[in-house]
XYZ file of C-alpha atoms in Angstrom:
674
model
C -3.819 -18.558 13.255
C -6.493 -20.568 14.969
C -10.020 -19.548 15.811
C -10.576 -17.769 19.081
C -12.415 -19.484 21.898
C -16.111 -18.857 21.512
C -17.492 -17.253 24.666
C -20.826 -18.369 26.006
C -23.515 -15.975 24.861
C -26.513 -15.486 27.089
C -27.154 -11.781 26.994
C -28.190 -8.999 24.670
C -25.267 -6.737 25.512
C -21.647 -7.571 26.107
C -19.475 -6.085 28.799
C -16.190 -6.708 30.522
C -15.417 -7.440 34.171
C -12.142 -7.409 36.073
C -10.468 -9.994 38.253
C -7.016 -10.635 39.713
C -4.616 -11.895 37.084
C -2.426 -14.831 38.132
C -0.587 -14.525 34.811
C 0.464 -10.914 35.330
C 3.880 -9.855 34.122
C 6.738 -9.974 36.658
C 6.635 -7.029 39.002
C 2.966 -6.300 38.281
C 0.819 -7.100 41.282
C -2.923 -7.617 41.157
C -2.948 -6.445 37.589
C -6.603 -6.704 36.557
C -7.464 -8.568 33.448
C -10.574 -8.303 31.368
C -12.613 -11.331 30.484
C -15.495 -11.379 28.107
C -18.454 -12.700 30.038
C -22.122 -13.103 29.381
C -23.419 -10.849 32.112
C -25.587 -7.871 31.375
C -24.192 -4.484 32.371
C -26.590 -2.103 30.768
C -25.321 1.382 30.232
C -27.481 3.629 32.410
C -26.945 6.615 34.651
C -24.150 5.874 37.074
C -22.164 3.837 34.556
C -21.654 5.702 31.286
C -24.809 7.771 31.468
C -26.803 8.662 28.408
C -28.504 12.001 28.807
C -31.818 12.079 26.917
C -32.157 15.590 25.595
C -34.028 17.445 22.905
C -33.132 17.569 19.250
C -31.345 14.804 17.418
C -29.760 13.135 20.449
C -30.671 9.478 20.808
C -30.666 7.379 23.964
C -29.000 4.068 23.226
C -27.644 1.283 25.369
C -23.991 0.614 24.719
C -21.525 -2.107 25.715
C -18.318 -1.039 27.409
C -15.121 -2.433 28.921
C -13.342 -1.598 32.156
C -9.764 -0.416 31.712
C -7.047 -1.242 34.217
C -7.129 2.343 35.534
C -10.811 2.023 36.469
C -12.160 3.976 33.495
C -14.822 2.629 31.181
C -14.289 2.623 27.442
C -17.378 2.381 25.207
C -16.922 -0.487 22.771
C -18.263 1.361 19.728
C -16.494 4.569 18.793
C -16.095 6.866 15.827
C -12.856 6.594 13.872
C -11.715 9.878 12.348
C -8.815 8.887 10.083
C -8.896 10.626 6.688
C -11.782 12.805 7.726
C -10.812 16.365 6.835
C -13.486 18.777 5.634
C -16.265 16.513 6.913
C -14.778 15.735 10.328
C -16.601 18.370 12.355
C -19.945 17.334 10.892
C -19.168 13.656 11.517
C -18.238 14.232 15.165
C -21.346 16.302 15.835
C -23.523 13.671 14.147
C -21.904 10.922 16.206
C -22.355 12.638 19.557
C -25.959 13.513 18.723
C -26.576 9.891 17.757
C -25.403 8.702 21.168
C -21.720 7.936 20.594
C -19.562 8.374 23.651
C -16.194 7.409 22.167
C -14.232 9.451 19.593
C -10.844 8.238 18.343
C -8.421 10.932 17.137
C -4.749 11.345 16.300
C -2.494 14.317 15.702
C -1.278 12.629 12.521
C -4.771 12.717 11.005
C -4.494 16.489 10.735
C -8.088 17.139 11.765
C -8.081 17.587 15.537
C -9.003 21.262 15.213
C -12.181 20.279 13.353
C -12.893 17.529 15.869
C -12.488 20.038 18.678
C -15.033 22.358 17.086
C -17.498 19.496 16.781
C -17.056 18.425 20.398
C -17.279 22.014 21.642
C -20.489 22.696 19.726
C -22.219 19.624 21.125
C -21.036 20.296 24.677
C -22.327 23.877 24.468
C -25.707 22.611 23.325
C -25.928 20.441 26.432
C -26.450 17.331 24.351
C -23.776 15.475 26.309
C -21.426 16.208 29.199
C -17.649 16.017 28.942
C -17.402 13.321 31.624
C -19.672 11.109 29.563
C -17.532 10.976 26.426
C -14.279 9.082 25.953
C -11.684 10.884 23.811
C -8.571 9.144 22.506
C -5.639 10.759 20.737
C -2.184 9.590 19.674
C 1.400 10.795 19.863
C 3.001 10.922 16.405
C 6.435 9.493 15.613
C 8.272 12.812 15.368
C 7.396 13.724 18.968
C 8.814 10.652 20.737
C 11.701 12.555 22.325
C 10.836 12.868 26.040
C 11.087 16.663 25.945
C 8.528 16.811 23.112
C 5.824 14.539 24.524
C 4.064 17.010 26.812
C 4.130 19.749 24.182
C 2.550 17.401 21.644
C -0.157 16.427 24.126
C -0.881 20.055 25.011
C -1.143 20.904 21.309
C -3.715 18.129 20.905
C -5.674 19.358 23.931
C -5.686 22.886 22.547
C -6.888 21.690 19.147
C -9.580 19.505 20.710
C -10.585 22.303 23.139
C -10.292 19.910 26.080
C -8.668 19.967 29.520
C -7.721 16.285 29.495
C -7.712 13.175 27.342
C -9.280 9.929 28.441
C -6.629 7.969 26.559
C -3.324 8.918 24.902
C -1.527 6.355 22.744
C 1.907 6.048 21.163
C 0.857 5.778 17.514
C 3.756 3.647 16.199
C 6.950 2.348 17.757
C 8.892 4.511 15.292
C 10.740 7.662 16.312
C 10.848 9.536 13.013
C 8.540 10.222 10.088
C 9.444 7.235 7.934
C 11.281 4.795 10.178
C 14.851 5.389 9.026
C 16.191 6.553 12.398
C 17.862 3.709 14.259
C 19.156 5.657 17.257
C 16.067 7.622 18.267
C 14.441 7.556 21.696
C 13.326 4.110 22.794
C 9.710 3.374 23.554
C 10.622 3.097 27.246
C 12.055 6.619 27.219
C 8.920 7.899 25.506
C 6.739 5.923 27.917
C 8.277 7.591 30.959
C 7.271 10.946 29.468
C 3.766 9.569 28.842
C 3.518 8.524 32.498
C 4.259 12.111 33.511
C 1.196 13.209 31.527
C -0.935 11.048 33.825
C 0.815 12.527 36.858
C 0.075 16.025 35.549
C -3.613 15.250 34.996
C -3.418 15.855 31.246
C -4.508 12.299 30.447
C -6.342 9.638 32.421
C -4.955 6.562 30.713
C -2.036 5.843 28.413
C -1.483 3.104 25.897
C 0.116 2.063 22.651
C -0.830 1.256 19.095
C 0.576 -1.317 16.664
C 2.704 -3.007 19.318
C 3.550 -6.709 19.167
C 3.548 -9.122 22.097
C 7.348 -9.049 22.262
C 7.476 -5.262 22.417
C 4.603 -5.154 24.909
C 6.370 -7.634 27.189
C 9.368 -5.332 27.453
C 7.154 -2.310 28.096
C 4.959 -3.987 30.720
C 8.014 -5.227 32.595
C 9.550 -1.748 32.846
C 6.485 0.508 33.068
C 5.505 2.307 36.262
C 2.006 2.897 34.856
C 0.771 -0.060 32.854
C -0.589 0.506 29.335
C -4.384 0.444 29.385
C -4.941 -0.106 25.660
C -3.203 -1.506 22.601
C -4.915 -0.241 19.456
C -4.278 -2.606 16.561
C -5.881 -3.927 13.416
C -8.616 -6.467 14.187
C -11.372 -7.801 11.941
C -12.617 -11.222 10.779
C -9.896 -11.307 8.107
C -7.194 -10.550 10.685
C -8.345 -11.625 14.123
C -5.019 -11.066 15.882
C -6.014 -13.836 18.286
C -2.649 -14.378 19.966
C -2.151 -10.675 20.661
C -5.688 -10.236 21.990
C -5.290 -13.215 24.313
C -1.938 -11.940 25.612
C -3.404 -8.493 26.232
C -6.408 -10.020 27.978
C -4.155 -11.945 30.366
C -2.188 -8.797 31.151
C -5.119 -6.459 31.696
C -4.641 -4.520 28.459
C -7.744 -3.729 26.451
C -7.542 -4.089 22.675
C -9.097 -1.389 20.529
C -9.677 -2.359 16.896
C -9.001 -0.034 13.995
C -10.114 -1.022 10.501
C -12.826 -3.167 12.131
C -14.499 -3.836 8.780
C -11.314 -5.167 7.212
C -11.452 -2.494 4.518
C -8.858 0.090 5.546
C -8.505 3.195 3.424
C -5.194 3.906 5.065
C -3.095 2.931 2.112
C -3.942 3.571 -1.460
C -0.443 2.260 -2.127
C -0.414 -0.812 0.067
C -1.643 -4.372 -0.103
C -5.007 -3.206 1.279
C -6.031 -1.900 -2.115
C -5.970 -5.375 -3.616
C -6.817 -7.727 -0.763
C -10.286 -9.266 -0.521
C -12.714 -7.494 1.773
C -14.455 -9.044 4.742
C -17.543 -7.084 3.673
C -17.774 -9.428 0.672
C -17.348 -12.665 2.618
C -20.155 -15.200 1.990
C -20.083 -16.576 5.548
C -20.475 -13.139 7.079
C -23.101 -12.275 4.489
C -25.215 -15.287 5.453
C -24.999 -14.361 9.145
C -26.040 -10.801 8.338
C -29.061 -12.005 6.369
C -30.152 -14.207 9.263
C -30.421 -11.099 11.458
C -31.698 -8.790 8.732
C -28.595 -6.656 9.222
C -26.004 -5.308 6.840
C -22.729 -7.190 6.656
C -20.937 -4.082 7.953
C -23.055 -3.981 11.099
C -22.619 -7.713 11.535
C -18.830 -7.312 11.450
C -18.973 -4.476 13.990
C -21.112 -6.690 16.213
C -18.567 -9.481 15.846
C -15.796 -7.080 16.910
C -17.674 -6.211 20.098
C -18.240 -9.872 20.910
C -14.591 -10.548 20.113
C -13.741 -8.437 23.153
C -12.500 -5.310 21.406
C -13.680 -1.755 21.134
C -14.311 -1.011 17.466
C -13.752 2.254 15.602
C -15.661 2.300 12.311
C -15.181 5.408 10.165
C -17.816 7.325 8.248
C -18.607 10.897 7.293
C -22.246 10.164 6.480
C -24.537 11.064 9.420
C -26.963 8.277 8.564
C -24.248 5.627 8.443
C -22.673 6.997 11.615
C -25.955 6.587 13.469
C -26.577 3.109 12.060
C -23.086 1.889 12.955
C -24.108 2.347 16.576
C -27.854 1.766 16.596
C -27.796 -1.286 14.333
C -25.077 -3.066 16.306
C -26.494 -2.970 19.835
C -29.496 -4.759 21.240
C -28.719 -8.045 19.482
C -25.880 -10.535 19.213
C -24.437 -13.321 17.129
C -25.344 -16.776 18.368
C -22.467 -18.949 19.637
C -22.546 -20.901 16.378
C -22.532 -17.725 14.267
C -19.721 -16.214 16.298
C -17.686 -19.384 15.861
C -18.213 -19.360 12.090
C -17.215 -15.704 11.847
C -14.180 -16.381 14.028
C -12.996 -19.340 11.950
C -12.500 -17.801 8.507
C -9.427 -19.279 6.850
C -8.242 -16.121 5.125
C -6.117 -14.074 7.517
C -3.901 -11.184 6.473
C -2.677 -8.013 8.117
C -3.933 -5.236 5.848
C -2.198 -2.229 7.412
C 1.269 -3.731 7.349
C 3.378 -0.661 8.096
C 5.416 -1.159 4.938
C 6.247 2.562 4.954
C 8.413 1.876 8.014
C 10.224 -1.206 6.669
C 13.591 -0.445 5.071
C 15.984 -3.307 4.311
C 19.696 -2.593 3.861
C 20.783 -1.256 0.487
C 24.083 -1.158 -1.372
C 23.482 2.473 -2.316
C 25.847 4.537 -0.122
C 23.911 7.709 -0.945
C 20.750 6.292 0.583
C 20.654 4.387 3.904
C 23.049 1.450 3.460
C 22.206 -0.010 6.885
C 18.477 0.169 6.301
C 15.993 1.538 8.807
C 14.926 0.625 12.320
C 12.884 -2.273 10.928
C 14.608 -4.149 8.129
C 11.772 -6.601 7.591
C 8.125 -7.071 8.477
C 9.235 -9.665 10.997
C 11.300 -6.983 12.768
C 8.270 -4.691 12.915
C 5.606 -7.177 13.977
C 7.657 -9.931 15.671
C 5.617 -12.680 14.067
C 5.883 -15.161 11.217
C 3.234 -13.639 8.947
C 5.723 -12.287 6.376
C 5.895 -15.532 4.326
C 2.096 -15.742 4.403
C 1.937 -12.157 3.202
C 4.313 -12.910 0.352
C 2.371 -15.982 -0.719
C -0.851 -14.007 -0.668
C 0.507 -11.171 -2.767
C 2.040 -13.478 -5.352
C -1.138 -15.538 -5.534
C -3.436 -12.542 -5.693
C -2.577 -11.598 -9.234
C -3.166 -13.734 -12.285
C 0.106 -13.083 -14.033
C 1.047 -14.120 -17.532
C 4.458 -15.673 -18.074
C 6.114 -13.585 -20.776
C 8.696 -15.414 -22.942
C 12.239 -14.047 -23.027
C 15.047 -13.731 -25.564
C 18.663 -14.460 -24.697
C 20.884 -11.444 -25.367
C 24.416 -11.621 -26.752
C 25.890 -11.278 -23.244
C 23.941 -14.259 -21.910
C 21.293 -12.258 -20.072
C 17.610 -12.538 -20.903
C 14.963 -9.945 -21.704
C 11.155 -10.393 -21.906
C 9.828 -10.023 -25.451
C 6.973 -7.789 -24.236
C 7.710 -4.757 -22.093
C 5.928 -1.663 -20.869
C 6.799 1.601 -22.597
C 6.364 4.827 -20.648
C 7.398 7.526 -23.141
C 5.111 10.551 -22.821
C 2.833 8.741 -20.391
C 0.772 11.385 -18.548
C 2.527 12.760 -15.444
C 0.840 11.509 -12.308
C -0.230 8.287 -14.019
C 3.133 6.714 -14.872
C 3.658 5.205 -11.431
C 0.210 3.662 -11.319
C 0.673 2.270 -14.829
C 3.957 0.619 -13.877
C 2.437 -0.750 -10.679
C -0.518 -2.214 -12.563
C 1.751 -3.639 -15.225
C 4.050 -5.424 -12.796
C 1.079 -6.848 -10.923
C -0.327 -8.143 -14.195
C 2.878 -9.906 -15.210
C 5.044 -7.363 -17.018
C 8.699 -7.819 -16.114
C 10.282 -5.222 -18.387
C 9.832 -1.474 -17.938
C 11.274 1.017 -20.409
C 11.699 4.375 -18.683
C 12.101 7.701 -20.443
C 12.570 10.741 -18.218
C 9.966 9.729 -15.626
C 12.150 7.780 -13.195
C 10.826 9.678 -10.175
C 7.287 8.330 -10.432
C 8.468 4.924 -11.569
C 10.828 4.690 -8.598
C 8.007 5.218 -6.105
C 6.076 2.338 -7.661
C 9.118 0.087 -7.711
C 9.742 0.659 -4.011
C 6.173 -0.339 -3.225
C 6.284 -3.388 -5.482
C 9.504 -4.630 -3.893
C 8.182 -4.072 -0.372
C 5.032 -5.991 -1.167
C 7.109 -8.844 -2.594
C 5.113 -8.770 -5.811
C 8.395 -9.266 -7.622
C 12.023 -9.707 -6.683
C 14.568 -7.285 -8.101
C 16.389 -9.984 -10.069
C 13.171 -10.809 -11.940
C 12.668 -7.259 -13.216
C 14.324 -5.900 -16.359
C 14.645 -2.134 -16.256
C 15.724 0.012 -19.209
C 16.839 3.630 -18.911
C 17.963 6.130 -21.536
C 20.940 8.437 -21.963
C 19.328 11.603 -23.277
C 21.061 13.804 -25.927
C 21.938 16.547 -23.421
C 23.933 14.021 -21.380
C 25.581 12.278 -24.324
C 29.192 12.913 -23.279
C 31.494 10.963 -20.933
C 30.804 12.904 -17.728
C 27.100 13.157 -18.536
C 26.767 9.412 -18.998
C 28.133 8.614 -15.544
C 26.024 11.336 -13.937
C 22.902 10.067 -15.714
C 23.385 6.492 -14.508
C 24.105 7.527 -10.920
C 21.082 9.837 -10.929
C 18.832 7.141 -12.364
C 19.897 4.602 -9.743
C 19.375 7.070 -6.912
C 15.957 8.163 -8.181
C 14.769 4.616 -8.759
C 16.254 3.244 -5.556
C 18.055 0.506 -7.513
C 21.573 -0.870 -7.298
C 21.880 -1.427 -11.034
C 20.130 -0.777 -14.348
C 19.542 -3.808 -16.567
C 19.870 -1.909 -19.834
C 21.252 1.574 -20.462
C 20.851 2.870 -24.003
C 21.909 5.944 -25.944
C 18.612 7.551 -26.861
C 19.727 9.259 -30.088
C 23.010 8.987 -32.032
C 23.768 12.679 -31.660
C 23.707 15.457 -29.094
C 26.895 16.778 -27.531
C 28.707 13.863 -29.115
C 32.088 15.322 -30.179
C 33.540 12.285 -28.438
C 31.018 9.566 -29.099
C 33.633 6.888 -28.524
C 34.441 8.451 -25.151
C 30.759 8.379 -24.197
C 30.538 4.673 -25.005
C 33.707 3.954 -23.041
C 32.199 5.779 -20.036
C 29.151 3.556 -20.345
C 31.371 0.480 -20.574
C 33.073 1.548 -17.342
C 29.699 1.444 -15.585
C 29.201 -2.112 -16.802
C 32.550 -3.040 -15.259
C 31.481 -1.341 -12.007
C 28.250 -3.360 -11.919
C 25.986 -0.323 -12.144
C 24.742 -1.400 -15.584
C 24.254 -4.953 -16.833
C 23.824 -4.342 -20.559
C 24.327 -1.504 -23.037
C 22.280 -0.596 -26.071
C 21.410 2.115 -28.544
C 18.274 3.660 -29.947
C 17.474 5.072 -33.378
C 20.837 3.922 -34.834
C 20.787 3.251 -38.568
C 23.079 0.807 -40.373
C 25.994 3.243 -40.791
C 25.979 4.435 -37.186
C 25.693 0.905 -35.846
C 28.630 -0.296 -37.964
C 30.692 2.671 -36.766
C 29.960 1.802 -33.137
C 31.024 -1.800 -33.634
C 34.475 -0.626 -34.766
C 35.461 0.450 -31.237
C 32.956 -1.097 -28.793
C 34.491 -3.546 -26.308
C 31.115 -4.117 -24.654
C 28.838 -4.916 -27.555
C 25.361 -3.380 -27.622
C 22.677 -5.960 -26.944
C 19.764 -3.853 -28.218
C 18.949 -1.348 -30.932
C 15.655 0.320 -30.072
C 13.922 1.680 -33.179
C 10.510 2.473 -34.552
C 9.255 -0.731 -36.116
C 5.844 -1.890 -37.304
C 4.331 -3.155 -40.574
C 4.415 0.407 -41.873
C 8.081 0.795 -40.931
C 9.769 -2.607 -41.203
C 13.467 -1.578 -41.246
C 14.389 -4.748 -43.146
C 18.031 -3.842 -43.874
C 18.643 -2.750 -40.278
C 17.031 -5.927 -38.979
C 19.331 -8.073 -41.111
C 22.439 -6.279 -39.856
C 21.323 -6.533 -36.222
C 20.708 -10.247 -36.590
C 24.129 -10.724 -38.188
C 25.675 -8.914 -35.203
C 23.496 -10.782 -32.642
C 21.878 -7.503 -31.598
C 18.205 -7.735 -30.728
C 15.809 -5.121 -32.065
C 13.396 -3.506 -29.634
C 10.365 -1.963 -31.314
C 8.843 1.213 -29.978
C 5.586 2.438 -31.527
C 4.872 -1.190 -32.528
C 1.259 -0.252 -33.215
C 2.241 2.394 -35.778
C 1.228 5.328 -33.632
C 3.688 7.531 -31.803
C 1.180 9.386 -29.639
C 1.368 8.573 -25.927
C -2.219 7.410 -25.550
C -2.362 4.211 -27.540
C -5.806 3.612 -26.103
C -7.065 5.912 -28.862
C -5.963 3.526 -31.577
C -9.038 2.154 -33.299
C -10.362 1.383 -36.726
C -10.576 5.053 -37.589
C -6.990 5.800 -36.522
C -5.510 2.806 -38.313
C -7.142 2.991 -41.727
C -5.141 0.273 -43.452
C -7.690 -1.948 -45.191
C -5.513 -5.058 -44.982
C -5.004 -4.564 -41.274
C -8.693 -3.969 -40.690
C -9.686 -7.063 -42.606
C -7.250 -9.273 -40.658
C -8.381 -7.763 -37.356
C -12.044 -8.305 -38.222
C -11.402 -11.903 -39.253
C -9.605 -12.661 -35.981
C -11.995 -10.584 -33.864
C -9.008 -8.611 -32.611
C -8.227 -4.950 -32.213
C -6.132 -3.537 -35.107
C -3.488 -2.431 -32.621
C -3.242 -5.970 -31.237
C -2.669 -7.296 -34.756
C 0.222 -4.863 -35.265
C 1.655 -5.871 -31.880
C 1.386 -9.570 -32.651
C 3.064 -9.012 -36.017
C 6.037 -7.294 -34.343
C 6.509 -10.210 -31.941
C 6.375 -12.752 -34.764
C 8.779 -10.524 -36.675
C 11.364 -11.389 -34.017
C 11.475 -8.124 -32.120
C 11.025 -7.110 -28.505
C 8.035 -4.784 -28.197
C 7.387 -2.004 -25.660
C 3.881 -0.633 -26.287
C 2.600 2.155 -24.069
C -0.504 1.785 -21.929
C -2.230 3.778 -19.226
C -5.427 1.903 -18.420
C -5.583 -1.516 -16.770
C -7.688 -2.794 -19.680
C -5.075 -1.792 -22.231
C -2.335 -3.482 -20.226
C -4.324 -6.706 -20.348
C -5.042 -6.313 -24.071
C -1.325 -6.073 -24.749
C -0.605 -9.167 -22.667
C -3.335 -11.042 -24.507
C -1.328 -10.994 -27.758
C 0.827 -13.738 -26.253
C -2.102 -16.167 -26.411
C -2.562 -16.328 -30.178
C -0.641 -16.083 -33.461
C -1.083 -14.676 -36.914
C -1.327 -17.297 -39.595
C 1.606 -17.508 -41.990
C -0.619 -16.024 -44.678
C -1.644 -13.017 -42.575
C 1.888 -12.456 -41.288
C 3.317 -12.498 -44.800
C 0.577 -10.201 -46.071
C 1.437 -7.581 -43.451
C 5.162 -8.059 -43.984
C 4.930 -7.408 -47.715
C 2.376 -4.594 -47.603
C 3.418 -1.159 -48.826
C 5.656 0.539 -46.284
C 4.832 4.085 -45.220
C 6.697 7.037 -43.787
C 8.491 7.084 -40.451
C 6.108 8.325 -37.764
C 8.633 9.172 -35.059
C 10.760 11.986 -36.480
C 14.204 12.848 -35.176
C 14.196 15.385 -32.373
């Protein structure tokens, strides 16, 4: 994505002018286009008047653009996404500070509060209705032509207005999550939008998050041309090609997330991407003007030819976002530097609407309307996005062991037993981003599944690189229960297969234990499970299983640590080529292993070795288990603890220390049978 052409800068305030467009779409005559010029069109009475009144209202000159319907849109507006309890206060503060542009959406769930704020300020006489520009958006679930007017009227009622200055189609998706492939087309919805203009309910109509390809089809068919395309624009995602296409076709671009720090997705790539507000180039430009970097970025957005919609609930920041970004400008050289930053990435990627096909017939085997990011955005940024995500995280390569069926399993996994509800998903997400490739699940598949879906969408990891273990609980330990448990696990996790399915305890409703194992073997033959294993099986039970098993267990998951070495069981497992997976490898069965410290682990030998190596006692136990030839699945909740566990791969116990721990006095079992 190349840098945009740097416009000549000769004025304090930027504006837009219109001219005939020789590049207009077929069938569109004399379609005006907007060009960023260097003329001064100061905002005074007769343009977008500012009414100087008493109280906290401030007179401020503002830049604006002319829309193709003849309306003027102020280039600095207030974004209201995620403003709930504070929205009314924010809107009132904005209008009193001189704002004349408020951006709303039915989906934000706060238009009633916005309406109260607007109504209060209008009643006070601080500003007149004709002097403010109000935008709202049609949500996905109201795209059916017979629902459009009702949705608009609901918005008008909530906002306490008679008309909207601009009404946008929020996303080109006709249901809540983008699964529906046969919903109303955007052209069908657009015809209903045009009728809103005819009825006087809205002055201008437009779209949001539409690509050039989708806009071309709309412009060609539309009776009333879209006035605005509201999309993500900031120095870290300039959207140059789209802006240029819109400029040539008389469509104004309004920029959401103008600071490049969207809060729109706590579960999207935005949470981890670098922020333009930390960029050294932008910081140096800000310092040269004695401005904050945020105000410098807003100023850049105005000079980039877009209207910008910064969000804030703080009255002081709201005022400054307007007052500190007008009356000055970036020099041509500064604008060029800010418009030439190498890092470019779409932050709000719409991943919630991307659904590739799946082999699960109980889900949506054909996928959704958009099966890839390329389908949604019609560009080639998906590979760039994947490279960014994979390069963003410093991952540690975890060694693997080859199992007796030829498959491999990482020697360090992430245990989730008794992890606090509400935190399991985040823990798994953090772990996979840090390099974990093995997750051991235990009754919390719902939360884990949500994280897996996000991780796969973000291309942090491919499915074939993840090893997932699930458990057959005692209540399901019978032939019918085993099949039901696997099918339920796959559906909940959104997976086509489980890498390892293990019997959690060697008892339960197990009158027909052999029948249960055969049912599990059948799921291996069906491809729903790759490997089978057991947990908490002693020598006798393991030998009994081997008498009839056609699919040999690859794993026996047991409590194992220096205090519980299970030497006889280990020898048998090695003779049978069954790997041992150690839970509670740090000799503590409580879910919060972060509490392990010198006081919890009081073994003097352990403490002396840990002190000598400058390591945590729990890390020493974990390292011992790995050197003891077992796969380990410690639990962790915090990001720091996840990294501490990974760090045990970078060092070894000396032979002397390993032997000392291996021959120390064994203690009682800590995980008792249920």
